[in-house]
PDB file of C-alpha atoms in Angstrom:
ATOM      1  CA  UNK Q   1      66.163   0.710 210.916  1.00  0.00           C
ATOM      2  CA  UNK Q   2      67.579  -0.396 213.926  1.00  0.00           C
ATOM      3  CA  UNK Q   3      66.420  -4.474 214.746  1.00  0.00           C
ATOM      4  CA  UNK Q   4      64.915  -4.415 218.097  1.00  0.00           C
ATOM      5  CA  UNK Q   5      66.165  -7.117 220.441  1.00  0.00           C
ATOM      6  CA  UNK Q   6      64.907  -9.504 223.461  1.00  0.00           C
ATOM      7  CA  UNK Q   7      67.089  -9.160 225.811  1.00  0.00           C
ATOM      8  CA  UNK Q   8      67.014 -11.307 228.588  1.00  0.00           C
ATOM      9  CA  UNK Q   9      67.387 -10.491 232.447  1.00  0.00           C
ATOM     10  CA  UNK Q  10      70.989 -10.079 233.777  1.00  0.00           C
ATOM     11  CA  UNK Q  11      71.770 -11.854 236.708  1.00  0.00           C
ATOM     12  CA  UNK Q  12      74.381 -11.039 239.643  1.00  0.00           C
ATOM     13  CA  UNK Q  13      77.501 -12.048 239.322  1.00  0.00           C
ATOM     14  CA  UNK Q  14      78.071 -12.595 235.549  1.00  0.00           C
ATOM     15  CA  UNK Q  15      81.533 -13.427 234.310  1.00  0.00           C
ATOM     16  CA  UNK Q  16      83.578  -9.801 233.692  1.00  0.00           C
ATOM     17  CA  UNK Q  17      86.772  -8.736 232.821  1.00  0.00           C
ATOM     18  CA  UNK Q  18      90.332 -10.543 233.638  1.00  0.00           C
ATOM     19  CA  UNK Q  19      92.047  -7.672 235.689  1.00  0.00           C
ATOM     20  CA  UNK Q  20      93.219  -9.150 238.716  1.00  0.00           C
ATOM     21  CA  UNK Q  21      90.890  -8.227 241.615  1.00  0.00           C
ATOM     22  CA  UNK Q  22      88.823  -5.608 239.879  1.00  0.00           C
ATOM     23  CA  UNK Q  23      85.336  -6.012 241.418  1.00  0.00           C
ATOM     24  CA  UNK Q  24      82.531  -4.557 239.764  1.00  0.00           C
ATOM     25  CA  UNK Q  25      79.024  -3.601 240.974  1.00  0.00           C
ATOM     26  CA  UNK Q  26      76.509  -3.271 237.917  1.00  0.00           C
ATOM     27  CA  UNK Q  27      73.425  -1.561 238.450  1.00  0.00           C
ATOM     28  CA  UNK Q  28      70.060  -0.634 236.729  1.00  0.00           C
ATOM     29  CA  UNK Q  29      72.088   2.195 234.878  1.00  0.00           C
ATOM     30  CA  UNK Q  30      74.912   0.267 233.315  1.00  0.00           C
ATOM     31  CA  UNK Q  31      71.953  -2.330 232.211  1.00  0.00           C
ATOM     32  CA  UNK Q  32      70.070  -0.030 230.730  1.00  0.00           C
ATOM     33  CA  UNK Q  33      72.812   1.399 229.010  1.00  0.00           C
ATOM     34  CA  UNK Q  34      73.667  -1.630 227.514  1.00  0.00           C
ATOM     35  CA  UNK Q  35      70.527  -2.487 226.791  1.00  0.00           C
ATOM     36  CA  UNK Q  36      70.583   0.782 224.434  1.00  0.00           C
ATOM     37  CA  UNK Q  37      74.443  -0.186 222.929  1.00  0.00           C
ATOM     38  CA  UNK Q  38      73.672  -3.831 222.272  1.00  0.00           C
ATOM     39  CA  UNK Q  39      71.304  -3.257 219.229  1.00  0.00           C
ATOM     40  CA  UNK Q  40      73.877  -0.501 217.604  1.00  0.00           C
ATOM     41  CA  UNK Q  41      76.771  -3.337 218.164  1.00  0.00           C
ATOM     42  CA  UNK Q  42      74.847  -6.276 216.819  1.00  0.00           C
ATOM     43  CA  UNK Q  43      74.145  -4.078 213.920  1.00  0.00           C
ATOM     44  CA  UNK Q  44      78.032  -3.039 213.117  1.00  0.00           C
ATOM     45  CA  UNK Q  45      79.146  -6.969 213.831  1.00  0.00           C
ATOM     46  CA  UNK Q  46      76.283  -8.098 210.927  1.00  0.00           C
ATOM     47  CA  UNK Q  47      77.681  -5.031 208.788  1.00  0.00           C
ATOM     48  CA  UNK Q  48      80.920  -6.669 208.603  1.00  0.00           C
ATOM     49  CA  UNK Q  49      80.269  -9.819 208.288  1.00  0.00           C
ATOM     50  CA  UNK Q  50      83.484 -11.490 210.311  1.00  0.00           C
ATOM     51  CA  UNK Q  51      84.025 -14.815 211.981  1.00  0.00           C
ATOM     52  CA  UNK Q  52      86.054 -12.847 214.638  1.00  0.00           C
ATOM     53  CA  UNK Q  53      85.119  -9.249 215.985  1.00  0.00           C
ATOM     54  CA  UNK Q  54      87.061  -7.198 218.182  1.00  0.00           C
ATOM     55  CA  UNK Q  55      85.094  -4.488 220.344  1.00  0.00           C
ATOM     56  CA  UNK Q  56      86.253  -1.798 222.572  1.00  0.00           C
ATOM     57  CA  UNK Q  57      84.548  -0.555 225.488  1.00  0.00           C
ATOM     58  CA  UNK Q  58      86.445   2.723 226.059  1.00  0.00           C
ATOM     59  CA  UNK Q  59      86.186   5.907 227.936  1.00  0.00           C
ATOM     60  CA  UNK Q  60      87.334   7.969 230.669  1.00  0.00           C
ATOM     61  CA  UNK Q  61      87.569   6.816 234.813  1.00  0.00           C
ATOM     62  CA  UNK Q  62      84.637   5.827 236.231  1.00  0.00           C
ATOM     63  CA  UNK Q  63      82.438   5.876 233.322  1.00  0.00           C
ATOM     64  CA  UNK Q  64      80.941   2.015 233.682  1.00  0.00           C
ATOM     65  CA  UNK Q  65      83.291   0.409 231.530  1.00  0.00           C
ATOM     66  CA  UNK Q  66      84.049  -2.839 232.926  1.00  0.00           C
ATOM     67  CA  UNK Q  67      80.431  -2.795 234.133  1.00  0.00           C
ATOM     68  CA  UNK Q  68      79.155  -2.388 230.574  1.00  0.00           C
ATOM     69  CA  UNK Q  69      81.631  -4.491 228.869  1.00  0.00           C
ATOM     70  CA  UNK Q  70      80.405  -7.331 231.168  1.00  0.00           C
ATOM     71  CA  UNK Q  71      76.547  -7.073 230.481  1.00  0.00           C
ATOM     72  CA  UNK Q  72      77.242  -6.814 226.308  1.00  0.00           C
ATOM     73  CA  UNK Q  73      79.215 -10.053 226.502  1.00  0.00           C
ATOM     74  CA  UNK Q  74      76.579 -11.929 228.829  1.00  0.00           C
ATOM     75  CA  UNK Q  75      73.616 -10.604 226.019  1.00  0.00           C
ATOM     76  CA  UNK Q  76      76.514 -12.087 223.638  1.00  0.00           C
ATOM     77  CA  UNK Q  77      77.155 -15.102 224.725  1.00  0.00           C
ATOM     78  CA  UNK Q  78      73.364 -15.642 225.299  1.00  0.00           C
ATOM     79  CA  UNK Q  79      72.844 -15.200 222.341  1.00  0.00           C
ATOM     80  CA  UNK Q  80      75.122 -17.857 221.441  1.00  0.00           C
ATOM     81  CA  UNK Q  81      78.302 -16.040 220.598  1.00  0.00           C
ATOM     82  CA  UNK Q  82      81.307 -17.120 222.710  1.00  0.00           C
ATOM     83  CA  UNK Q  83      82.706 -13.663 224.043  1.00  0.00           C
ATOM     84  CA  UNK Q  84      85.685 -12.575 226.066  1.00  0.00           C
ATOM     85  CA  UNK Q  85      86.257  -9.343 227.723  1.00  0.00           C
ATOM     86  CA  UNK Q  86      90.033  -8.301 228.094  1.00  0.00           C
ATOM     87  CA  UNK Q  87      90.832  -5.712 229.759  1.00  0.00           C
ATOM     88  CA  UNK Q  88      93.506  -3.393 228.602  1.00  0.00           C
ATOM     89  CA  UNK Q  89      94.615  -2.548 232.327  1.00  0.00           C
ATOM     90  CA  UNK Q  90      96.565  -5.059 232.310  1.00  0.00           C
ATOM     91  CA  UNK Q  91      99.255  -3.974 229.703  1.00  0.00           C
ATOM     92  CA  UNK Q  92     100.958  -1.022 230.970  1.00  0.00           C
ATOM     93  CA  UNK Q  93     104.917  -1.255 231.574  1.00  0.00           C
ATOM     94  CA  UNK Q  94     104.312  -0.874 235.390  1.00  0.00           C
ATOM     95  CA  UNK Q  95     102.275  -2.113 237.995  1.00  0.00           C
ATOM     96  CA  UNK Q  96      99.448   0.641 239.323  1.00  0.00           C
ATOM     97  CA  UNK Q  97     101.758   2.264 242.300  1.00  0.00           C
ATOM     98  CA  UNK Q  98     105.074   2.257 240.621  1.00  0.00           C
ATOM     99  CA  UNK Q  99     102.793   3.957 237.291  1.00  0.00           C
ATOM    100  CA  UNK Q 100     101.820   5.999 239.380  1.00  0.00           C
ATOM    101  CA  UNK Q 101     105.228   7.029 240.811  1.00  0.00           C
ATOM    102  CA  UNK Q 102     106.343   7.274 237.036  1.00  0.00           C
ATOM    103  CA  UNK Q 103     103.795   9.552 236.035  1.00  0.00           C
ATOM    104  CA  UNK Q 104     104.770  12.047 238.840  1.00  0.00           C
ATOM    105  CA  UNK Q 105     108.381  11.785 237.697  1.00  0.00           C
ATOM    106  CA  UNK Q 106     107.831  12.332 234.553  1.00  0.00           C
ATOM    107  CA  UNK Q 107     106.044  15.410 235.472  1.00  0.00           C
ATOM    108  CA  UNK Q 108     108.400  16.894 237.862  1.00  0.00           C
ATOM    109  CA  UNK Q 109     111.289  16.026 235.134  1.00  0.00           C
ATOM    110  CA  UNK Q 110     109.533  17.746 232.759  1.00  0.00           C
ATOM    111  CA  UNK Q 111     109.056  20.876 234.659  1.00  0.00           C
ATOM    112  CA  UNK Q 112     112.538  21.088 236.018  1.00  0.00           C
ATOM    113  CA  UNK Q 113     113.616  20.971 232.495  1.00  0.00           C
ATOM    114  CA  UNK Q 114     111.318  23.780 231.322  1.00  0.00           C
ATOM    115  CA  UNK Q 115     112.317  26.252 234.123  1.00  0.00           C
ATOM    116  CA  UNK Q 116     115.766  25.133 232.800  1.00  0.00           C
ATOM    117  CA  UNK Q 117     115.089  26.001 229.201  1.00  0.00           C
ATOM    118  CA  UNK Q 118     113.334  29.469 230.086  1.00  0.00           C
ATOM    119  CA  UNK Q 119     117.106  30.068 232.015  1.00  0.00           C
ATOM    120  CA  UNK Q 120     114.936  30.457 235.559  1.00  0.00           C
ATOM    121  CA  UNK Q 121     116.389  27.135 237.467  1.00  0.00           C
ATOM    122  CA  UNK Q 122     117.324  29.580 240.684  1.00  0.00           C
ATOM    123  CA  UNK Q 123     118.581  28.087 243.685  1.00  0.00           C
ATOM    124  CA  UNK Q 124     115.457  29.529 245.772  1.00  0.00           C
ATOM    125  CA  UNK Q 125     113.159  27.943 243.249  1.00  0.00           C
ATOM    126  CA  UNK Q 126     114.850  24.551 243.653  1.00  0.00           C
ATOM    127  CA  UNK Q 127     114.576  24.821 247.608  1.00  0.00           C
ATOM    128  CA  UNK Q 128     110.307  25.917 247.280  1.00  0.00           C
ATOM    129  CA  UNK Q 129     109.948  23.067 244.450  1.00  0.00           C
ATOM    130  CA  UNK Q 130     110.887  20.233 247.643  1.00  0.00           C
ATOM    131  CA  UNK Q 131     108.633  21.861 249.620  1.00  0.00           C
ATOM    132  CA  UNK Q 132     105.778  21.527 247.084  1.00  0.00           C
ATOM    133  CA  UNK Q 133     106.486  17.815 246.342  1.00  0.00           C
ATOM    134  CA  UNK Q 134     106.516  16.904 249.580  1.00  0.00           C
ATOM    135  CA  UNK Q 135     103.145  18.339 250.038  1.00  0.00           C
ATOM    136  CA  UNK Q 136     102.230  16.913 246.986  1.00  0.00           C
ATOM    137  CA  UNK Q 137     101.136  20.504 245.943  1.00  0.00           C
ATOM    138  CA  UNK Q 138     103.704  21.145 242.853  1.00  0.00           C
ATOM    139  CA  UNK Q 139     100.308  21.106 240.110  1.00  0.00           C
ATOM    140  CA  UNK Q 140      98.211  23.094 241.660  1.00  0.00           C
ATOM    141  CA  UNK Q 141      97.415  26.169 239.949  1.00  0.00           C
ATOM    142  CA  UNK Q 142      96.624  28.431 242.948  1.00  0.00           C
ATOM    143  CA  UNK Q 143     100.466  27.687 243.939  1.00  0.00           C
ATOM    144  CA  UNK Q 144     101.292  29.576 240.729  1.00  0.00           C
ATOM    145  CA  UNK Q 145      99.773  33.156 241.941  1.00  0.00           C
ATOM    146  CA  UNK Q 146     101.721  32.843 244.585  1.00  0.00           C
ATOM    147  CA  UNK Q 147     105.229  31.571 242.804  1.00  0.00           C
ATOM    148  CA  UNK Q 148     104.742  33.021 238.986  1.00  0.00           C
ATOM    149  CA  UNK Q 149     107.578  31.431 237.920  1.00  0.00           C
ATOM    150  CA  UNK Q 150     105.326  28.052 238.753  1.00  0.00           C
ATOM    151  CA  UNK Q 151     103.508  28.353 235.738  1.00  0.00           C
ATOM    152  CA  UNK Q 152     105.981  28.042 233.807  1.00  0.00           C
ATOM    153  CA  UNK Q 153     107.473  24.844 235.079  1.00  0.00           C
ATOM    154  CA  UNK Q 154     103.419  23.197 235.672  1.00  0.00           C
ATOM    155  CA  UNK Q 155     103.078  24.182 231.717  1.00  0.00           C
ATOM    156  CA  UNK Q 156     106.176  22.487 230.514  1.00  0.00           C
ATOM    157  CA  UNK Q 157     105.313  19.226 233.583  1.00  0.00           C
ATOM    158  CA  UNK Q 158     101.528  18.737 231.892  1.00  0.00           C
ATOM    159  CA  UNK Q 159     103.544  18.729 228.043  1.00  0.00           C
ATOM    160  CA  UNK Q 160     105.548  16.141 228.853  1.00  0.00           C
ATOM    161  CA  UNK Q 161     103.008  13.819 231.335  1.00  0.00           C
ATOM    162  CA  UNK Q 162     101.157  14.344 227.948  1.00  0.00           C
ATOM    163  CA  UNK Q 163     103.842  12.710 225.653  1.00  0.00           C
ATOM    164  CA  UNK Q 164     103.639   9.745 228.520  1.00  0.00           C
ATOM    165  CA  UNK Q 165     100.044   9.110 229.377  1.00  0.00           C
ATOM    166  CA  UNK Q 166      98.396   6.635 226.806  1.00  0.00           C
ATOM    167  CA  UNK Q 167     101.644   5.951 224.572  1.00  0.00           C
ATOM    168  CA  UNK Q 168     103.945   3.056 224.091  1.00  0.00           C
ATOM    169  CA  UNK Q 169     106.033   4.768 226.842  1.00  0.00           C
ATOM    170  CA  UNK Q 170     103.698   3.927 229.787  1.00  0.00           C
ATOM    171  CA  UNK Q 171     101.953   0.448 227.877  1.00  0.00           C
ATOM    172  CA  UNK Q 172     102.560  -2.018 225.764  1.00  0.00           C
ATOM    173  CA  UNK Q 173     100.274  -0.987 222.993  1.00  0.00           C
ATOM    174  CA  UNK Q 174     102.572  -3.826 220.261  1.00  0.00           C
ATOM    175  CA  UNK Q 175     101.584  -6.884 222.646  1.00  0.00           C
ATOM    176  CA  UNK Q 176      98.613  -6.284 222.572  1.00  0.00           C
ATOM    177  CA  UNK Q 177      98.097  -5.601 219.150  1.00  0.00           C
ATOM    178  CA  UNK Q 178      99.647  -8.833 218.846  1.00  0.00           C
ATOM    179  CA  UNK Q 179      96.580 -10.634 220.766  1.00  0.00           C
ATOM    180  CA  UNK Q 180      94.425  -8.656 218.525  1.00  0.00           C
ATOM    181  CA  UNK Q 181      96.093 -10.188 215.711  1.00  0.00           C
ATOM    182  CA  UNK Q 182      96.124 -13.504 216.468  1.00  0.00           C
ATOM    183  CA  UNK Q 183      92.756 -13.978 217.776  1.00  0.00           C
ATOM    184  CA  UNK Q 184      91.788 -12.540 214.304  1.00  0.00           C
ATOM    185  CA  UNK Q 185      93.710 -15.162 212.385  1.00  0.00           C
ATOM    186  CA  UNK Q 186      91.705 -17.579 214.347  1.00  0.00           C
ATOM    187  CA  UNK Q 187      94.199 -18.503 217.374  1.00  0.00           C
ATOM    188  CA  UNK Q 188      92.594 -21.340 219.581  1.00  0.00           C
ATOM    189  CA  UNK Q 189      94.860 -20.572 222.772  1.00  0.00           C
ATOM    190  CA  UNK Q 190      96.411 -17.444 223.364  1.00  0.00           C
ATOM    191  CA  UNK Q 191      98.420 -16.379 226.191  1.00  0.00           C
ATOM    192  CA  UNK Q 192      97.208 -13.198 228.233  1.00  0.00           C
ATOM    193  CA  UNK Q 193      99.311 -11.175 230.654  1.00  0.00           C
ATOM    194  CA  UNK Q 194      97.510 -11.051 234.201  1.00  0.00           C
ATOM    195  CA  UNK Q 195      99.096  -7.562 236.151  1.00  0.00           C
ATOM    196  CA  UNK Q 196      97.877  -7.010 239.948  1.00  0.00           C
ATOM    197  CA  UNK Q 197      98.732  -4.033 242.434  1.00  0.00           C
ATOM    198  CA  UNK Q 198     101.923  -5.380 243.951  1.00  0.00           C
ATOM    199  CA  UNK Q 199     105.523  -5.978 243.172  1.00  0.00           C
ATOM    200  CA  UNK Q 200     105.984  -9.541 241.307  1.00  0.00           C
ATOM    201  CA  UNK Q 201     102.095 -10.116 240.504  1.00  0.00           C
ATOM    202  CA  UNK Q 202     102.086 -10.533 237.127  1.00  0.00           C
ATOM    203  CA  UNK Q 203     101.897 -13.758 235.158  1.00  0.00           C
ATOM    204  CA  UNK Q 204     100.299 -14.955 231.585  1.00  0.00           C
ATOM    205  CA  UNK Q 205      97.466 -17.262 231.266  1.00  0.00           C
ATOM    206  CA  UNK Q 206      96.820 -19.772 228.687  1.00  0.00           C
ATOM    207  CA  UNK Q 207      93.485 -18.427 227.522  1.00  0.00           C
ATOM    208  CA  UNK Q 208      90.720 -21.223 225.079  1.00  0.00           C
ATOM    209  CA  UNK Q 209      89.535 -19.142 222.120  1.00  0.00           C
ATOM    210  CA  UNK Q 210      88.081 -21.793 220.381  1.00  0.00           C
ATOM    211  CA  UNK Q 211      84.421 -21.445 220.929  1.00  0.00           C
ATOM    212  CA  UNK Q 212      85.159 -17.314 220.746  1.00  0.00           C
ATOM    213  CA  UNK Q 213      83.473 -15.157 218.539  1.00  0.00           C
ATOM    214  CA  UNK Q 214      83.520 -11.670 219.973  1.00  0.00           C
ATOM    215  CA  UNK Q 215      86.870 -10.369 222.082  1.00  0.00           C
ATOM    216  CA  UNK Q 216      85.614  -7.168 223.761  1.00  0.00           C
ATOM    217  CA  UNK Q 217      88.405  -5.130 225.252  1.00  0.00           C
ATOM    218  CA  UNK Q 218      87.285  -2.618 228.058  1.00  0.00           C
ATOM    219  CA  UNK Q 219      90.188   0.534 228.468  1.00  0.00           C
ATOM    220  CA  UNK Q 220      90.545   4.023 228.176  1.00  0.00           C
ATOM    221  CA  UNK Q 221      92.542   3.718 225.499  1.00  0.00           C
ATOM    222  CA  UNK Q 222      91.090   0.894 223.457  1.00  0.00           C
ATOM    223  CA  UNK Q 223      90.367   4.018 220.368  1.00  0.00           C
ATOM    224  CA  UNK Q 224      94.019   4.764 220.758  1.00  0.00           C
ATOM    225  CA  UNK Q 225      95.695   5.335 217.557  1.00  0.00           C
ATOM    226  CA  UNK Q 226      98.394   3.101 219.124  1.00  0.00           C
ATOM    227  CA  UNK Q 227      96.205  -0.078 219.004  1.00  0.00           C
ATOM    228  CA  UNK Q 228      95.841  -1.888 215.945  1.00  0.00           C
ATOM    229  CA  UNK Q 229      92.754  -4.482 215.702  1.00  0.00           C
ATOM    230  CA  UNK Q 230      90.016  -2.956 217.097  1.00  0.00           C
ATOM    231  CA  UNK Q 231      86.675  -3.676 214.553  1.00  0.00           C
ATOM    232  CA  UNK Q 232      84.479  -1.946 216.645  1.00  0.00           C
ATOM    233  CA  UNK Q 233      85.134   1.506 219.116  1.00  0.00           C
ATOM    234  CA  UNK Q 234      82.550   2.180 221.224  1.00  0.00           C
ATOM    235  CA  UNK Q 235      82.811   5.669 223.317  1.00  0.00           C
ATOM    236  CA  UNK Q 236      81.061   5.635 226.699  1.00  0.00           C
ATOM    237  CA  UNK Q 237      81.348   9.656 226.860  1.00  0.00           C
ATOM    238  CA  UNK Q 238      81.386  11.525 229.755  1.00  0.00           C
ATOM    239  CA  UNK Q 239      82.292  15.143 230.220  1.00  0.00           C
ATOM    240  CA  UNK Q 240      84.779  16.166 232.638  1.00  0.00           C
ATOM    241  CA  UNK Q 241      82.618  17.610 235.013  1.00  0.00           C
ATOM    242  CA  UNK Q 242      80.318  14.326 234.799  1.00  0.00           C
ATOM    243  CA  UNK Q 243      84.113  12.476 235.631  1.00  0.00           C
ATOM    244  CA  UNK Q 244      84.777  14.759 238.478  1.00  0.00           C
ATOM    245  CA  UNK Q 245      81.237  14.055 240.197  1.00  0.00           C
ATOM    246  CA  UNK Q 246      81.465  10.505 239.900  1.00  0.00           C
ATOM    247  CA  UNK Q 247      84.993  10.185 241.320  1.00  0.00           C
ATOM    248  CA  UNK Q 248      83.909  12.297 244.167  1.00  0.00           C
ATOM    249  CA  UNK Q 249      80.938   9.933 244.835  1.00  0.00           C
ATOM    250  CA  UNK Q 250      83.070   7.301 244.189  1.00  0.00           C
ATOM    251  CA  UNK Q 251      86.061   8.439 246.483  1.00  0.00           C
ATOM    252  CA  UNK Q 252      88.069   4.991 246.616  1.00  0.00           C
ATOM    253  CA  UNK Q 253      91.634   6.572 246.771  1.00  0.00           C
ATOM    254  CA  UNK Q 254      91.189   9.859 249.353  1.00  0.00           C
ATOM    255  CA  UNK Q 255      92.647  11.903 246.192  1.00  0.00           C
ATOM    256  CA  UNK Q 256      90.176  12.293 244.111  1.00  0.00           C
ATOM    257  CA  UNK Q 257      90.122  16.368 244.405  1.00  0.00           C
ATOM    258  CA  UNK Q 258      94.027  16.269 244.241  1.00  0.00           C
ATOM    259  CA  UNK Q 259      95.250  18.527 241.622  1.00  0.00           C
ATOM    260  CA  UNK Q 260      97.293  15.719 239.809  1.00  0.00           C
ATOM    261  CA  UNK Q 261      94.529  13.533 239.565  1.00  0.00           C
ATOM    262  CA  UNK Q 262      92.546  16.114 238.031  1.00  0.00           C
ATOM    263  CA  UNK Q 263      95.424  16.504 235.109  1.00  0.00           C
ATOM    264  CA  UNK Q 264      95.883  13.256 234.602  1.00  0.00           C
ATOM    265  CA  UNK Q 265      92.160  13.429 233.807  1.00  0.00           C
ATOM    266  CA  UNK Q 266      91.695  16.195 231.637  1.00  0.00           C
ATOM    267  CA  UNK Q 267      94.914  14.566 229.886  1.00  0.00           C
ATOM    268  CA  UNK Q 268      92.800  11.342 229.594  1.00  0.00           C
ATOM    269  CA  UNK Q 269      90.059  13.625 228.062  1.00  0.00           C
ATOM    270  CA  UNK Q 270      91.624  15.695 225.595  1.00  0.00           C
ATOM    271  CA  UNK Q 271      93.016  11.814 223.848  1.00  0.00           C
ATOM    272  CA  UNK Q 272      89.201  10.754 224.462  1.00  0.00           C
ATOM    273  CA  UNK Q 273      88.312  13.593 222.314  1.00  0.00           C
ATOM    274  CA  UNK Q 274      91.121  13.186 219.485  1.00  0.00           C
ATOM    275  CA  UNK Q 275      90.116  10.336 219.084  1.00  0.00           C
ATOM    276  CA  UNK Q 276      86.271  10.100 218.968  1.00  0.00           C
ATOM    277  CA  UNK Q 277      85.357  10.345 215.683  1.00  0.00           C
ATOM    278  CA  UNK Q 278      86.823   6.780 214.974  1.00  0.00           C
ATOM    279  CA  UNK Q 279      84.147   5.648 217.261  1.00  0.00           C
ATOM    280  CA  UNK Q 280      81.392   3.372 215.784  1.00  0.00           C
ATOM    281  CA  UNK Q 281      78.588   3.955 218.213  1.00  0.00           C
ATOM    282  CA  UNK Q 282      79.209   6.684 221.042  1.00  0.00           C
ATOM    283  CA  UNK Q 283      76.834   7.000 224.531  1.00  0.00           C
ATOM    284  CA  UNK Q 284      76.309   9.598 226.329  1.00  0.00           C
ATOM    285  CA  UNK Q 285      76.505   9.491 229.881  1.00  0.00           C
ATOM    286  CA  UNK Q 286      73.015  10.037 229.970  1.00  0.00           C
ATOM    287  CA  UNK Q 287      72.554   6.599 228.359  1.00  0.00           C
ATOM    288  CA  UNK Q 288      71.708   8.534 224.547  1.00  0.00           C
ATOM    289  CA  UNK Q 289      73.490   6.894 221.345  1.00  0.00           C
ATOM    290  CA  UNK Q 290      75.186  10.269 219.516  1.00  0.00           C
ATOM    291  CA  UNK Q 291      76.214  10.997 216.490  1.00  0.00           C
ATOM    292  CA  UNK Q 292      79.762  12.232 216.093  1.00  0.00           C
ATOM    293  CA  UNK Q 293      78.414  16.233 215.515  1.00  0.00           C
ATOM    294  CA  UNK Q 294      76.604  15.545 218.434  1.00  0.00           C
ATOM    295  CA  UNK Q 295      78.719  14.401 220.639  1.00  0.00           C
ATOM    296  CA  UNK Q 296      81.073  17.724 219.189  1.00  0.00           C
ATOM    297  CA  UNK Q 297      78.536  19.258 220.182  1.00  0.00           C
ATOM    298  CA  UNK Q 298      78.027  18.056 223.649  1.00  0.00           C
ATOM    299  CA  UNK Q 299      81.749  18.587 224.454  1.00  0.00           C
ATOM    300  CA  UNK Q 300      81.676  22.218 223.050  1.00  0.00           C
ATOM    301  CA  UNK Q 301      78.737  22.817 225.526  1.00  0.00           C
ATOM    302  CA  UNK Q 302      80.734  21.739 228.637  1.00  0.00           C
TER     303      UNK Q 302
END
């Protein structure tokens, strides 16, 4: 049986993650939530018995990661269990926007080379291809009733963003496996890359592990079978149409409808799901702990 817990009330502004200039706003809901995971991790970390434990927050956009992460560590360190949150966001090859860029070009790339290898590169298609980039239209499925010959090159685009997104390609999954590593050995200072949204911000700090007990990483891809260290996965689930509704409520880039966006998040999803069921404790975005058939379950449903 579960051991029931105190918890005590969380006040604003508690320490969070070290992205440069994320802000977070945690509310009722990612309390509660916590509230609910906190139990289930205090439980695995007794289980196995370490000096050092290494969590992951993980889970696709918009699900309360950061948010969550932050209120587990304050109940941590409370409890008086120095705790870190790292956040894997800061490890990709590229800063945000020029990610971004790559992402697209990787796409585009990959359909050019499919029309290519179905022998259908014509010059018309080159000249209606321009006109879709520049509207920024080239994924969108609707374009493809119009222009068959679309489908071909969006199927062949979404394969290769695929073989990008969430691989050593686009991050640096070894350096921070590295971190992992060392903080596990018992590393008392560690150094910690810092990335922000422009050219030439990005530095390393010197980070004191000395009084740390728990490192809890918050990313999408902190169940990735890229990442080596991770003790403890914990899945914040949340189905793609529960993504969709909270980016539109959310809204913070003007694109959330755009029909790359949505790729890039059902790409997200479909790694989310190969990867669940290494997952120690999973929540539902309801704020319900699931088993792994459940959460099958739950997904099959959508």
């Amino acid at each position: 049986m579960t051991k029931s817990w105190n918890l005590p009330p969380v006040p604003q502004n508690i320490p969070h993650g070290d992205m440069p200039g994320d802000k977070i706003c945690i509310s009722g809901e990612h309390i509660a939530k916590a509230g609910v995971l906190y139990p289930r991790l205090r439980e695995e970390m007794e289980r196995l018995g370490q000096e050092r434990v290494v969590v992951c927050v993980c889970g696709g956009s918009g699900v309360g990661k950061s948010e969550i992460a932050s209120v587990l560590a304050y109940y941590l360190r409370q409890a008086g269990l120095g705790t870190y949150v790292l956040s894997g966001d800061n490890y990709p090859h590229r800063i945000p926007e020029d990610n971004d860029r790559e992402r697209v070009r990787v796409y585009r790339e990959g359909g050019l080379k499919g029309l290519v290898a179905q022998g259908v590169m014509l010059p018309e298609f080159s000249l209606r291809l321009r006109e879709l980039w520049q509207a920024e239209a080239d994924c969108d499925p609707t374009n493809a009733k119009v222009d068959p010959w679309l489908a071909l090159y969006q199927k062949a685009g979404r394969q290769t963003l695929s073989r990008y997104l969430g691989t050593p390609a686009e991050i640096s999954f070894a350096e921070l496996s590295n971190i992992l590593s060392w903080f596990h050995q018992g590393a008392d200072r560690i150094y910690l890359k810092r990335m922000g949204r422009e050219t030439g911000c990005l530095w390393y700090d010197s980070v004191d592990f000395s009084e740390t007990r728990v490192l809890i990483v918050e990313w999408t891809h902190g169940n990735s079978d890229y990442l080596d260290g991770v003790d403890i996965p914990i899945l914040l689930n949340s189905t793609p149409s529960e993504t969709l509704a909270h980016r539109r409520a959310r809204n913070r880039d003007g694109k959330t409808d755009s029909a790359f966006t949505t790729m890039v998040l059902e790409l997200e999803q479909e790694k989310l799901e190969a990867q669940a069921y290494k997952a120690k404790i999973i929540l539902s975005k309801s704020g319900e702990l699931l088993r792994y058939s459940d959460y099958r379950a739950l997904m099959a449903g959508e």
